[in-house]
Amino acid sequence: MDKISELPDELLVKILSSVPTKVAVSTSVLSKRWKFLWMWLTKLEYSDDEGNSFLVVRDFINKNLPLHRAPLIERLCLELWEEESTKVNHEEDIKLWVETAVSRCVRYLEVSYNVNMLPSSLFTCESLVVLKLRYLTLKDVPSTGCSLPSLKTLQLKSLTYVGVDSLQNLLSMCHHDVLEEVKVRFIEDEYPQMFTVIFPLLHKLSLSLPDCEWDIDEYEIDTPCLQHLKLKDRNQSRWLFKKNMPDLSEAYVHVESYALDSVIGVITSVKHLTVCSEVREDLYYGGHGFVFHQLEHLELCVCKDDSLNLLAQFLKDSPNLRVLDISILDLSCVPECMLPSLRVFNWSRYVGRPRDRDIAVYILRNAPSLRTATFRFDADVPNLKILKMELADFPPASSTCELMFVESLI
């Protein structure tokens, strides 16, 4: 410890910044010199999930944060939790901590706590680059006069929204030519029936909506530069995508068949696509002439007995497909198309029904460039040995294809 203490303060603070805040604070007992070194940290993370009660953490922050010596607080994370039986109102505490961080030009702010109040200064923080909120109640969000000019990442998880415009007002504060990532995960009964996401330079968008008992109004999305899309919605929502997304690299789509057509039509440039949908025979995207020229990796899970053959349609419309992952398929017919580019084929939860076998054999025999074909079986699948022998009896079109069987241990 003596040799370490000989290092200059700037280097010691840099070392402390690489360990959790709790560990950095513990060094204050080493000597007088170390007592306040941690108070020069620019990254602070407080949590009550390591044996400390909320009240202990609260008292520590209230005592030390106002006296923190670093002129800038680059990062502040508050991950706090209280039992409902012992919970009291700590809104003013949270408000004061956030105000302190804003006054020190915070760039990264993360708050995870069920609180009903955020300081108004947060909505005019010019330095804020990343804002992550979880479990809060969002209310009294100003509709005008506020701006977050530097914000690039906005993540909102399991928030309660008070007022029909709370979410939209917050989105409106973000600059259209700066914001790059938006992630919103709603909770049941706590999301608006209409909102818009219009950001021309947005790179990542993730929206997750739970089941609800009423019809949702339309959601308008205008993100032409999007590179990553995740959309999870099992309601009968109407998604209006204003423009195609030619730069889309990866998309995860889990929607009802009512919305599948409108979503698929704007993501035909995607390279890696995951589709999980309950499709109805009269409602799916086929027949519209979509072609996925750049699609190389397809993951498909269609889980309904009366589903149309989405697999066949995707294989027909994806001439450059290289990797195919399928699971829980119930198809009405065997695909009829060649797969000249397919290199990797994975089938999860293969159960070996006659139709499953026919599909597997068809793909093996019509993929001349196939390198690996992997079949994964659940632990309770009967006649596993027979299923393997059936698949092994049909040689693939590719002489270099390796057939692999994986058994689940659970």
Tab-separated table of N, CA and C in Angstrom, residues 16 55 96 122 252 264 283 297 337 340 403:
chain	number	residue	atom	x	y	z
A	16	LEU	N	-9.321	4.316	-8.770
A	16	LEU	CA	-10.578	4.152	-8.030
A	16	LEU	C	-11.785	4.172	-8.966
A	55	LEU	N	-32.532	3.131	3.539
A	55	LEU	CA	-32.292	4.259	4.438
A	55	LEU	C	-30.800	4.494	4.647
A	96	LEU	N	-33.301	16.008	-5.226
A	96	LEU	CA	-32.074	16.720	-4.860
A	96	LEU	C	-30.856	16.067	-5.493
A	122	LEU	N	-33.857	18.824	-14.988
A	122	LEU	CA	-33.459	17.682	-15.812
A	122	LEU	C	-33.852	17.897	-17.266
A	252	TYR	N	-36.157	-7.477	-34.971
A	252	TYR	CA	-36.905	-8.494	-34.226
A	252	TYR	C	-38.367	-8.051	-34.242
A	264	ILE	N	-43.463	-5.704	-42.201
A	264	ILE	CA	-42.600	-6.401	-43.153
A	264	ILE	C	-42.310	-5.528	-44.376
A	283	LEU	N	-54.441	-13.492	-43.028
A	283	LEU	CA	-53.759	-12.261	-42.645
A	283	LEU	C	-52.269	-12.530	-42.496
A	297	HIS	N	-29.707	-13.860	-42.610
A	297	HIS	CA	-29.975	-14.679	-41.424
A	297	HIS	C	-31.445	-14.516	-41.048
A	337	CYS	N	-38.802	-24.530	-53.224
A	337	CYS	CA	-37.862	-23.570	-53.794
A	337	CYS	C	-36.454	-24.059	-53.512
A	340	PRO	N	-29.941	-21.879	-52.808
A	340	PRO	CA	-28.551	-21.969	-53.272
A	340	PRO	C	-27.538	-21.317	-52.348
A	403	LEU	N	-24.143	-33.033	-40.264
A	403	LEU	CA	-25.422	-33.197	-39.581
A	403	LEU	C	-25.168	-33.357	-38.075
